[in-house]
Steps between C-alpha positions, in 0.01 A plus 500: 500500500876514467529466124530799265228558246715458189717244330866615489607613155850500351684831463411688182747608235728800541640631170737741675659210688567340160664821378724518805608137454587568136693818586704321764574211266626749238710693754322819400570678830813320613738792433310766693698678770363621831658757727281394793258787457318677215691739279595614152719288272826650627430382856455141383776488239779374726276311744488119532254294300150518641455213749125498428410290196197722439362817657131579517318773687166583660456877442177634655420869510435589867167668431264238644463161660596183313214283375455140384636584153829612652532161670540342157786734409666453839483120482621501140799731543621373835419142404703507178800655676492232766453216254790602274760617750430867445398808695171687507520870579238682704481839332264786577416681179459830679541751219166678552519735802129580505354155570758312705511465878713321760186323625481313171872420503462339843189305402668364184805383694273323749292336226797360307657362817166354606490309171829346605748683277807705582751707309779472756736216585856468629643621169264771375230742608301587189255760632504802270320829437478637148521850645858426606582468130386853413857629445569218250167556328583866454838398358322272254260775399786744448680245284191457281482876453871520411465211252199662331254240634297734723366854495311741724145555378315815600157410365206489736362163601200558271724583203714192559191285519359644176829457313555145619263358240280193530523130428415578136661844461867587528614750757640843422844622596514752782607849388774468765628162377797650315640709782878482509679280749622813679148639530370171637786472748441853624126453540539167676748648750259785568216249545713328765577834663130567557464798265177376341152412619354152477410420140699785345745261332549128468793290379411256222690223327550569128394185317228504232174694503377285211557168677200262491575437871374813675739431787792581268364839396751704697394383848542731797794402723527785756239741635504793742339430837543734795410241764658352810618142453469250787866396460685792340300785650524825298832422333346463153235685308523284187403134509539220247200340334441136595567370148838673500601414855401135502735366229790696648428360845508147358833563327662665803402195708629246248152353453500220244128428471271800546160340550181708481135465406358515148394865506870591473552300180454810282767677708766238427623669176576818698656291779737347243562827314595686815737234632670467161562875478646510851714192439632660180609792715683268739268572793355149533672163483399220267323265475207727564188395692216353299134561575252209506125541541250260656128508564388653828295309757129556438255352751122477505309675782789746541591854393870587483466849355678742733228759439227257605693375802550860614127561456415196713722631779416871482124440481529252789353201322784320679679579825833585336777368276547205735132405506504118464264526202738723304719341229808660655780290643462673836130413490575140399742467789242632747238264360727203560605420145840334482815585304515132406149525352602792278812314385291193419255715303783648294629151424152396391422796273848507344657780299388573144431786261129414476257699710262276690250534782572274796205392712533616859421147615846392380659746742276372778584139414873579520447656841301196620764263373784673685296564816384139511863393524613771740221592740420327826137413574278654763128502583280808480122524529390792285123491570483372857209301640524345847492122533429353845596138573241427765659179631852645529594609855476873568836664576697208353749547217735269317756531224439392144794475262516639146788489250660835417531392137356174360773484235785573739491274806835642609317818601331309780163552663317766696248455781142626485303522825167312488208564734125493548433817297649547153467742212403346167409654165133602485468333160591165658156467661162476329190438707326366190782362282501550126563198281860380523582699815744291707584715798292568811122468513280335763578128513812515280857422602814683388864514609651800670833510319790389726237428770196279549198377309184677616129440450281806452202505739347836412556873538412805710329811364436853621160669518521589130562143395867551423721201578739589783657161576520148363463212747698178467618196690848358450614139474787474754687216325530672159776755559729551199832323538364234739419133421125570502518791256384285207235306688230733374486601134369846419496713186503850650822656633484834683766741623461676832666702776428486872298800622705541818832511314409665167677812378253756367645689204413723209524315169475671163366295213655651188390422148567646157470878487303486173205280410564516124791332322573816299427798725376799301475309171344696216369838608428392859655683796731247663371608843161356407663157508621518860404191697290606804592169668875544457550542876291377792618540857375245753569398859621140511593250770850352459689220666708643787843450336411772248507762774879512468508523118774731383450779249497354146486141630278292271281198568249283325177534693365151449206494262509879443820591317833671558528792742772736620541709813464857373834682502341838580213442743613192695621553856682262738238264636231649272563406136271607216482251215459558126383229263753465222315244291227240544574128489324463167423726206142614548517736200581242237166323538278795570664749266519747790 
């Protein structure tokens, strides 16, 4: 009952860790200087050597809630910085004023801290907003124009798209590509001044319209957007493109290892081109950041597409972003998943450049393994059936003693009141037992865990023939923990709570949100694969100590799994419990 359902595995390989070790051994970043805050090269030039051996960053765009895939990036970036005596920056990539909100900023901060990571210590506070770098980004754009590396294009979006070419056809130069530096400077200043409507002009890098890498065919670097920004308000009406802003942000922050997922691999040539041009102009210090790509976390029975997650929420297939079935970190927290479980999962899956699909059961196993070590035990009866001990005195109660954690005797014991009437699981009684059934049936004996051995004498039924109570007699000399406890050998072992002292509570039995391993595979609508049994709400009877469970306090409910007091709906003296994960993997054998 207390053992996890998987055999511990060694940590998997991490190729980026190997790169960092090699870079440190070669002293690649040893001469970097750090002024204590981000800035252009001139601000770092006379500063001391950077005390951080490496600098990484976690740079989410605040346009949604973090999901399981982000946990991999968080653990990787913060983990590497901690392991190698570095710093990991928390940076909000808030360069798009139309999709970003303070609500998402707050939720991201909470999620990263919940996972156990921080960007602030006694020496540094590395919380940054890309929007605070807008003046430097404009300076970089103006330098590119002056150096002949950028121009203002006045084509429509459709014309730009048509002239960009394809994977097999070269692109065509814009008719505005050869504008003079003075013309480009004038137009860009007027763009900043708000003279033009959205889409009238766009600033593009001047690289090579014939490049086999489409991302180098004069990519857009600044566009006009008349929109209010959550941080800068209405100060700007031009905003940098992500692919332009991101490398500059890394360089301003002295990032050594810029770690991102594989879909950005094709953008690395532009990342390098841009930083080289700006370093040539003396704006950025060397050595420049280097981008490394790794495979994202892909799990079965999960969708991580932002569009699909939004659809689940807006169409009310779930109760919100923090629904415990959602693959968001706020949902995982509410379900009772642990930060330690996510960290263990990331150790197990490793870091590589090969895309792979991880079975959801591995995540569940990691959660079980950490919860098994951490969570105290309690008793809950989820499908209550009354048991009456007919030879036990009415109105009498006594204490039984149960360990808080079988693997940690230092946590002591708790008392469970025992009396004449108890709640047991309905499935623990069969009037006509099936073959191999070892629990209660007329004439059979079983042990009430932490209590006495009882002999079943029959049952009571209502007028419709439904069983309403099980009748038993107890053996007084068989109480657990006493010399006579082993005098009678039985095979069945039942958990229970006393009727007079039980805490009635709502318990939610959560399961996987989708019944298919690959939701929406082929031409199927992913909503067709929703699991109708992903949430069942029941009324359970709990041992009395659970009445005082604190919000987010977790327990192993013996025999049933791991549960958490819901952080939203629980009230003092009236907790609501969510099942985080069962004791064993029921999906692996049944296939769902």
